[in-house]
PDB file of C-alpha atoms in Angstrom:
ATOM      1  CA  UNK A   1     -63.332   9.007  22.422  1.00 49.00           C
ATOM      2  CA  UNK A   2     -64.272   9.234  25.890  1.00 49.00           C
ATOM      3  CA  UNK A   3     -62.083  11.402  28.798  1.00 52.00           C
ATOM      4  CA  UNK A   4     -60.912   8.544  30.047  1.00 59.00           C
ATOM      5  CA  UNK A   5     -59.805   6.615  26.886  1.00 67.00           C
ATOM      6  CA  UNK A   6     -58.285   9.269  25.357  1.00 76.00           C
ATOM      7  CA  UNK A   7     -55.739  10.049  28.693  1.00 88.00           C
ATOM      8  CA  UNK A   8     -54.879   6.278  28.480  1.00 93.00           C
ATOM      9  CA  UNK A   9     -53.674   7.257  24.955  1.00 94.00           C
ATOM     10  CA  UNK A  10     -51.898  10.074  25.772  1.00 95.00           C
ATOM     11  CA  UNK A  11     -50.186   8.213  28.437  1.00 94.00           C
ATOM     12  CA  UNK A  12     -49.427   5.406  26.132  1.00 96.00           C
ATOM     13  CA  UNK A  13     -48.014   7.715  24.080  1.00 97.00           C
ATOM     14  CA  UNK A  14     -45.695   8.919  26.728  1.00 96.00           C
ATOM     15  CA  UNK A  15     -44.882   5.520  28.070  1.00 95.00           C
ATOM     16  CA  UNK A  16     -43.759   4.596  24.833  1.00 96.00           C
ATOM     17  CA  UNK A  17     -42.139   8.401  23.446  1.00 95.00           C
ATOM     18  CA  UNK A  18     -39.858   7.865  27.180  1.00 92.00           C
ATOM     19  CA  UNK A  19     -38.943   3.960  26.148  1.00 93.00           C
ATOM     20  CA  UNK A  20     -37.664   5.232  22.521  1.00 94.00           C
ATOM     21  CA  UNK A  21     -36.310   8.455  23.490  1.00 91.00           C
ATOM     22  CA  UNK A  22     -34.343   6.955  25.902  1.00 86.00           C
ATOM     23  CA  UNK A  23     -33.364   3.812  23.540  1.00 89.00           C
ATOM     24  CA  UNK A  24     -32.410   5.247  20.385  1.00 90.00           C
ATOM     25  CA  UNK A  25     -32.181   9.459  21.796  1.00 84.00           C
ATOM     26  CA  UNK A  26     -34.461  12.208  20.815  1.00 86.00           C
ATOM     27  CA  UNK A  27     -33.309  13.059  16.810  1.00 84.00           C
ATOM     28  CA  UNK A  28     -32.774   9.153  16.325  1.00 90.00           C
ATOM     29  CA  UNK A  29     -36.605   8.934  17.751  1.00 94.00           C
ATOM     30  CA  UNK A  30     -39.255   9.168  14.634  1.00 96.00           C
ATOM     31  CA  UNK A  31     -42.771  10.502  15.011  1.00 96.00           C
ATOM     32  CA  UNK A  32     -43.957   7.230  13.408  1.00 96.00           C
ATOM     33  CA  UNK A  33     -41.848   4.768  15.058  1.00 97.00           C
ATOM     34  CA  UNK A  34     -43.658   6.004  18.433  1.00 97.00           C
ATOM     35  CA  UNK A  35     -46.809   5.793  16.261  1.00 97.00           C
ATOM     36  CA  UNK A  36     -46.180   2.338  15.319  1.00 97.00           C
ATOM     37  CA  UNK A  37     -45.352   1.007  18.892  1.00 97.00           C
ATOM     38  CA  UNK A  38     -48.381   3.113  20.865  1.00 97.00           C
ATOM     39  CA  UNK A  39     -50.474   1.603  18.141  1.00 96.00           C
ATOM     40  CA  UNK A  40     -52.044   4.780  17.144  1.00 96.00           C
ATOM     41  CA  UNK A  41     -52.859   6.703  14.269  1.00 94.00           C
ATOM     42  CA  UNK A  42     -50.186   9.052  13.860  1.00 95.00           C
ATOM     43  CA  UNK A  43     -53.127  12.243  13.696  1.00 95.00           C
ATOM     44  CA  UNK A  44     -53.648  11.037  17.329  1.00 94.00           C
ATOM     45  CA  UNK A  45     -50.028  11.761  18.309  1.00 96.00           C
ATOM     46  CA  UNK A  46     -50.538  15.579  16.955  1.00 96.00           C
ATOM     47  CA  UNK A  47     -54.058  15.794  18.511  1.00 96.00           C
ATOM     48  CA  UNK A  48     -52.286  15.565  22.537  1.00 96.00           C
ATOM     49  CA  UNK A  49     -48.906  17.326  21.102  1.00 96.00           C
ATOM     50  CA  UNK A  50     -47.641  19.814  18.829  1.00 94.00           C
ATOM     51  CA  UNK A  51     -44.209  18.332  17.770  1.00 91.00           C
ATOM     52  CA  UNK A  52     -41.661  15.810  19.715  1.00 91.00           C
ATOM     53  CA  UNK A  53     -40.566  18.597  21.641  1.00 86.00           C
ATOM     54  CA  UNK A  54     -43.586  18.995  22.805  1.00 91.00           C
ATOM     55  CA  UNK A  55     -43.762  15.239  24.021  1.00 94.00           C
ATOM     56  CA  UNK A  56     -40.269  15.971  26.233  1.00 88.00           C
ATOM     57  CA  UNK A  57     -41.842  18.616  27.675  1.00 86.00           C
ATOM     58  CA  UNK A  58     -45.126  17.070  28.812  1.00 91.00           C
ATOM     59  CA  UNK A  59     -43.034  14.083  29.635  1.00 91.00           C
ATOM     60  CA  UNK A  60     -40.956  16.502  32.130  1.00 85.00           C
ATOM     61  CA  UNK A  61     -44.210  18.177  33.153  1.00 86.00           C
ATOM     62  CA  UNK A  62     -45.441  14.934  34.599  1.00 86.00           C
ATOM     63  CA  UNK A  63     -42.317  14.682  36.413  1.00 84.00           C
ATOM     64  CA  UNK A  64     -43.032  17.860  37.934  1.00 80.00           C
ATOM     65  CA  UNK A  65     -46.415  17.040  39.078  1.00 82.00           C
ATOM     66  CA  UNK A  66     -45.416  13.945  40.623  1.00 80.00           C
ATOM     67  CA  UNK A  67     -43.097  15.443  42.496  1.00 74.00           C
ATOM     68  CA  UNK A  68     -45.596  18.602  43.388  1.00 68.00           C
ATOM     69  CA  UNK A  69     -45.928  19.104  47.011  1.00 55.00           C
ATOM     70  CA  UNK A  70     -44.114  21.593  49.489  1.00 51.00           C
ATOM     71  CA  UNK A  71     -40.834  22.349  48.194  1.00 50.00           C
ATOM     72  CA  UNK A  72     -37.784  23.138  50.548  1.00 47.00           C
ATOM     73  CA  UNK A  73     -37.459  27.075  51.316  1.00 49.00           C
ATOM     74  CA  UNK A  74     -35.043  28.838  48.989  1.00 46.00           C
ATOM     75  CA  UNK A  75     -34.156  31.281  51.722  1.00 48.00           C
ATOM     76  CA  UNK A  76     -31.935  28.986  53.747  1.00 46.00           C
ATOM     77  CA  UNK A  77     -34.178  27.546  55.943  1.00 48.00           C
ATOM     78  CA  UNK A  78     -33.534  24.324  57.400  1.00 45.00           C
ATOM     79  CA  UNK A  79     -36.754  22.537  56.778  1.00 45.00           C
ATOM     80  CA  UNK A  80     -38.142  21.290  53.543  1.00 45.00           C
ATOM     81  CA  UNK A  81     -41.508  19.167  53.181  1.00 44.00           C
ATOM     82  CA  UNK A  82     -43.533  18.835  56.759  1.00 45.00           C
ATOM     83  CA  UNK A  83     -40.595  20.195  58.606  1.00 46.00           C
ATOM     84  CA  UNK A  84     -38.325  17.795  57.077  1.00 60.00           C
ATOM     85  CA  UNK A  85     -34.886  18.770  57.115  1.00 81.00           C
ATOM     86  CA  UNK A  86     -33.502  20.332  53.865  1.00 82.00           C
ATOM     87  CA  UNK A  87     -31.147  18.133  53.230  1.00 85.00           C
ATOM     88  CA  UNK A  88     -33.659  14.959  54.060  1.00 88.00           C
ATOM     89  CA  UNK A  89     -36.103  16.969  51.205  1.00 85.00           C
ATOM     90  CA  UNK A  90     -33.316  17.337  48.343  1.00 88.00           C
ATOM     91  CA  UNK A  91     -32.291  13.464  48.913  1.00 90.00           C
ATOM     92  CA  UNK A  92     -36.441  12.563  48.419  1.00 88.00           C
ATOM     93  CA  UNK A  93     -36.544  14.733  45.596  1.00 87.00           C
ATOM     94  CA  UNK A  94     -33.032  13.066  43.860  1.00 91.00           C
ATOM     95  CA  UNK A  95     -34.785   9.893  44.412  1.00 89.00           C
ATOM     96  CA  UNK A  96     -37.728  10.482  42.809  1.00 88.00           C
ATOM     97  CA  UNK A  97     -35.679  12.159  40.016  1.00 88.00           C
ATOM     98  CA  UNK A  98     -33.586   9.338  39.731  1.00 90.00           C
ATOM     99  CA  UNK A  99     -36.328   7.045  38.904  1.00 87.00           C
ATOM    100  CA  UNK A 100     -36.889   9.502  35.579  1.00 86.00           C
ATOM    101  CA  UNK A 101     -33.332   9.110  34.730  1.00 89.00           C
ATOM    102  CA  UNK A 102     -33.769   7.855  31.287  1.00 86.00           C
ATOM    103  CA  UNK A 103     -35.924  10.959  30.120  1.00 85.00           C
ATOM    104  CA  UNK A 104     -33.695  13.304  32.241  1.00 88.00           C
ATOM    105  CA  UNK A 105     -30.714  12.131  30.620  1.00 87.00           C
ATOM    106  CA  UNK A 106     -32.246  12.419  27.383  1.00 84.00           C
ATOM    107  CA  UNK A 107     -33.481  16.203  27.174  1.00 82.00           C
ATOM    108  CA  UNK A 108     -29.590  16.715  28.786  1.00 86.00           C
ATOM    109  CA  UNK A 109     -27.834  15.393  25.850  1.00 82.00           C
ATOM    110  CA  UNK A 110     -30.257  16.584  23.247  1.00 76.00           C
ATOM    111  CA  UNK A 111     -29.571  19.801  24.722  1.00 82.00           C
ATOM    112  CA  UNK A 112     -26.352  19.151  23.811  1.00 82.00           C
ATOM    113  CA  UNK A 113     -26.752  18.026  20.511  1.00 78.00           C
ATOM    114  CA  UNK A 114     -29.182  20.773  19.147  1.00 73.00           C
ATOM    115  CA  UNK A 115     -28.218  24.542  17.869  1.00 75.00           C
ATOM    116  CA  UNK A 116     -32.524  25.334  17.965  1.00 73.00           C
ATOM    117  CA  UNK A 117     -33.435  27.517  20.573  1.00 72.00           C
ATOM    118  CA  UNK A 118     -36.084  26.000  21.151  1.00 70.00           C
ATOM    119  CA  UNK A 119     -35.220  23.014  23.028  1.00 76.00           C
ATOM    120  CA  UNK A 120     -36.947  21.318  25.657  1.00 80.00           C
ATOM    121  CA  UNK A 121     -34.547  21.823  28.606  1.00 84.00           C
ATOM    122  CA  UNK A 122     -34.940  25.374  28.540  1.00 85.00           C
ATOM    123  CA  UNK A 123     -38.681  24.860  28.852  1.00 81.00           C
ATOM    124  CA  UNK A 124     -38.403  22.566  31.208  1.00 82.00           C
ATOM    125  CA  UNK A 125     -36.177  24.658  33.544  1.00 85.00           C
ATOM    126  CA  UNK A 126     -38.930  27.596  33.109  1.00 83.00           C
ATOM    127  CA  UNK A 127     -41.462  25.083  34.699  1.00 79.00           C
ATOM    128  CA  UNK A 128     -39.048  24.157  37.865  1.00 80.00           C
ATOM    129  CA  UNK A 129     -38.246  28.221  38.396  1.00 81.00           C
ATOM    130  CA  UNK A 130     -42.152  28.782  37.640  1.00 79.00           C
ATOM    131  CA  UNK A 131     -42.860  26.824  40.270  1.00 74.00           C
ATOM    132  CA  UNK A 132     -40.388  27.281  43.207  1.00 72.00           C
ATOM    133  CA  UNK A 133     -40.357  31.197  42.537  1.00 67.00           C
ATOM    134  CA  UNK A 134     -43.115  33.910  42.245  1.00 66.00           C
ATOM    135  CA  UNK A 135     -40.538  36.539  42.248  1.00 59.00           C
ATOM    136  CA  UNK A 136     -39.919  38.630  39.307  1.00 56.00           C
ATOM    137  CA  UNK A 137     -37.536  36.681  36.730  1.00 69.00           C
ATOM    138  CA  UNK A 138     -34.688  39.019  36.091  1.00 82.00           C
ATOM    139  CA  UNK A 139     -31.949  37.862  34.559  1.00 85.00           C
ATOM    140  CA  UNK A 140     -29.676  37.579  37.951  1.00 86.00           C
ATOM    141  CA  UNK A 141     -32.201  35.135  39.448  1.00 84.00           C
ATOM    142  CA  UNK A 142     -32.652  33.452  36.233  1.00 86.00           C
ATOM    143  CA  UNK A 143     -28.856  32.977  35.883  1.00 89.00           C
ATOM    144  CA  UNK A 144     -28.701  31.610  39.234  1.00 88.00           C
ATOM    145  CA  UNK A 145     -31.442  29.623  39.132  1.00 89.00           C
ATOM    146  CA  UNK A 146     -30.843  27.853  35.843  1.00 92.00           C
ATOM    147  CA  UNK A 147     -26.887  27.375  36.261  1.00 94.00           C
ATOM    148  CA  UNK A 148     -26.397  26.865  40.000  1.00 93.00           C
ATOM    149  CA  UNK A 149     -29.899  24.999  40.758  1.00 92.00           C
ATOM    150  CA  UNK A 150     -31.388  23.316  37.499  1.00 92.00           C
ATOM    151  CA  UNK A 151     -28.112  22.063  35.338  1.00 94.00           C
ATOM    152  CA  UNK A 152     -26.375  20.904  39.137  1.00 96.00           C
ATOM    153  CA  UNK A 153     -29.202  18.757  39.805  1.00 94.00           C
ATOM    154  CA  UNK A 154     -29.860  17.418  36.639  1.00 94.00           C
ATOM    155  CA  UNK A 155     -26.686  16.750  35.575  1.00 95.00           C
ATOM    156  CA  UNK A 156     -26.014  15.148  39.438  1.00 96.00           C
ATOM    157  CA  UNK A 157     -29.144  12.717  38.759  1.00 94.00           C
ATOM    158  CA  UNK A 158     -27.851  11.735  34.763  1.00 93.00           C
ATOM    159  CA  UNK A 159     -24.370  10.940  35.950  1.00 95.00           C
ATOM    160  CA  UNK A 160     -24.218   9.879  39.507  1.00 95.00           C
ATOM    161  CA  UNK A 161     -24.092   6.516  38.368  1.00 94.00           C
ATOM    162  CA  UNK A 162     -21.219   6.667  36.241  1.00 95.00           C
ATOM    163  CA  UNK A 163     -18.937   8.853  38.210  1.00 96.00           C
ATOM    164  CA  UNK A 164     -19.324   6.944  40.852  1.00 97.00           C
ATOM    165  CA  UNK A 165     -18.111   4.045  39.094  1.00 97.00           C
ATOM    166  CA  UNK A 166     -15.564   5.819  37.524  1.00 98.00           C
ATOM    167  CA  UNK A 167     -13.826   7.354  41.107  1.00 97.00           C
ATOM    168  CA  UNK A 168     -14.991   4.343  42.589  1.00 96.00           C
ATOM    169  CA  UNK A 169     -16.992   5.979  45.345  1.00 95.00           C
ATOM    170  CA  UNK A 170     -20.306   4.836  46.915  1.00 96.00           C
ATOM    171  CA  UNK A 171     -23.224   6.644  45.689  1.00 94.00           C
ATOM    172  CA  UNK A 172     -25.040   7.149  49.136  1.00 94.00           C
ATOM    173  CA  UNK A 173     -21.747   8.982  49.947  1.00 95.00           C
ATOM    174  CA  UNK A 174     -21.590  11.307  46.678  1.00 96.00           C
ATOM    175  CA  UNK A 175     -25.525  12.270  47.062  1.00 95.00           C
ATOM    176  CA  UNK A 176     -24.102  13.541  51.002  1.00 94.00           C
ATOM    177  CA  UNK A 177     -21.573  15.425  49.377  1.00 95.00           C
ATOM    178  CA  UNK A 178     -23.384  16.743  46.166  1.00 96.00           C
ATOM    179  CA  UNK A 179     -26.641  17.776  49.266  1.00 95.00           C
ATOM    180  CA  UNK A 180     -24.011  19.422  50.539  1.00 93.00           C
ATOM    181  CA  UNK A 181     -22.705  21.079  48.154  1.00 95.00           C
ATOM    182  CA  UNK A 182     -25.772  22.476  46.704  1.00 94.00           C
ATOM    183  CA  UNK A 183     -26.775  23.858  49.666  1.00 91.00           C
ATOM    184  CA  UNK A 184     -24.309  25.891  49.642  1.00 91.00           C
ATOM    185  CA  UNK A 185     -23.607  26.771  46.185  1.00 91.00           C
ATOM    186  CA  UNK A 186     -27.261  27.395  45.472  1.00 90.00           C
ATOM    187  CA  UNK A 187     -29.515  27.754  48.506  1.00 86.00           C
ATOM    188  CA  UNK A 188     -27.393  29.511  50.791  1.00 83.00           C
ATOM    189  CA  UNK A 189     -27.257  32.158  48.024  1.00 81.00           C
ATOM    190  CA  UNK A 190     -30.777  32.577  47.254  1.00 72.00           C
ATOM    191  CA  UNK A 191     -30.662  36.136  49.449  1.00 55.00           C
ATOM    192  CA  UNK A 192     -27.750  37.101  47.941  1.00 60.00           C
ATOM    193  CA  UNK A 193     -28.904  36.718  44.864  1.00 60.00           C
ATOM    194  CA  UNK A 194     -32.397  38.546  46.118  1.00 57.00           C
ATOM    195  CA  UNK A 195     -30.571  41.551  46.848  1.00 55.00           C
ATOM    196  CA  UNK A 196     -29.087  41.793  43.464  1.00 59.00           C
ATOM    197  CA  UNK A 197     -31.938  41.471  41.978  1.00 52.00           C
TER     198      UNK A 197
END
């Protein structure tokens, strides 16, 4: 199989893993029922991944790469991508996000669902910290970062939607508020958290 063939499987395989995942959820979600729709041998699907979990991560992990570019500065400053504002940055980026709802929502409630340790969202949160922080991972920072950055935002782009219906707000006005407010729940307290460390 040539380089290029086989990534147009792999992505087919992801295309399809995101439409079922998202359809029937992760557990409900068979190895060969992705098989049967990506019309590939089932030895193919092991070949690119290791398990299903697998396929949530590398589904998040080309979230993350679309998304790569400058990120805003942890430390409080007000500008984000090319000088754009911080708050300007975090509304692009909950976008984007937004777009991957489906397979957002899904490693959520798996999450959820699961007693393994070894579930994706824990992975996936490694890759976000991994990449917005070369500083040592202690467990203050990591606490921080995984409860008052990565579960707000997450759980902001899975239900914005629905709690806006439900409190009958407009959803350009929540994302204001929820910029906001994780600004100053979580970047604003990047240095304090620092010094802890």
């Amino acid at each position: 199989m040539t380089r290029t063939g086989g990534d147009k499987t792999r992505k087919r395989i992801l295309e399809v893993a995101e439409e079922l995942f998202s359809k029937n959820g992760f557990h409900a979600t068979s190895v060969n029922q992705i098989t049967r729709q990506a019309k590939v041998n089932k030895a193919l699907i092991y070949y690119y991944f290791k398990d299903k979990n697998d396929i949530v991560v590398s589904l998040f992990q080309n979230i993350l790469e679309e998304l790569s570019g400058p990120k805003p500065d942890p430390s409080g400053q007000e500008s984000g991508r090319g000088g754009t504002d911080i708050r300007e940055a975090l509304k692009e980026e909950i976008s984007f996000l937004e777009r991957k709802k489906n397979i957002i929502s899904v490693m959520l409630m798996e999450s959820l669902k699961t007693h393994d340790q070894d579930t994706p969202i824990f992975k996936c949160a490694e890759m976000v910290m991994a990449r917005e922080h070369e500083r040592p991972k202690t467990k203050p920072v990591l606490f921080h970062e995984f409860f008052t950055g990565f579960i707000p935002l997450i759980a902001f782009v899975a239900l914005r939607e629905k709690f806006c219906d439900y409190y009958q707000c407009d959803k350009e006005e929540a994302l204001s508020f929820f910029v906001k407010s994780f600004k100053a729940s979580h970047i604003n307290s990047h240095i304090e958290c620092k010094e802890e460390a």
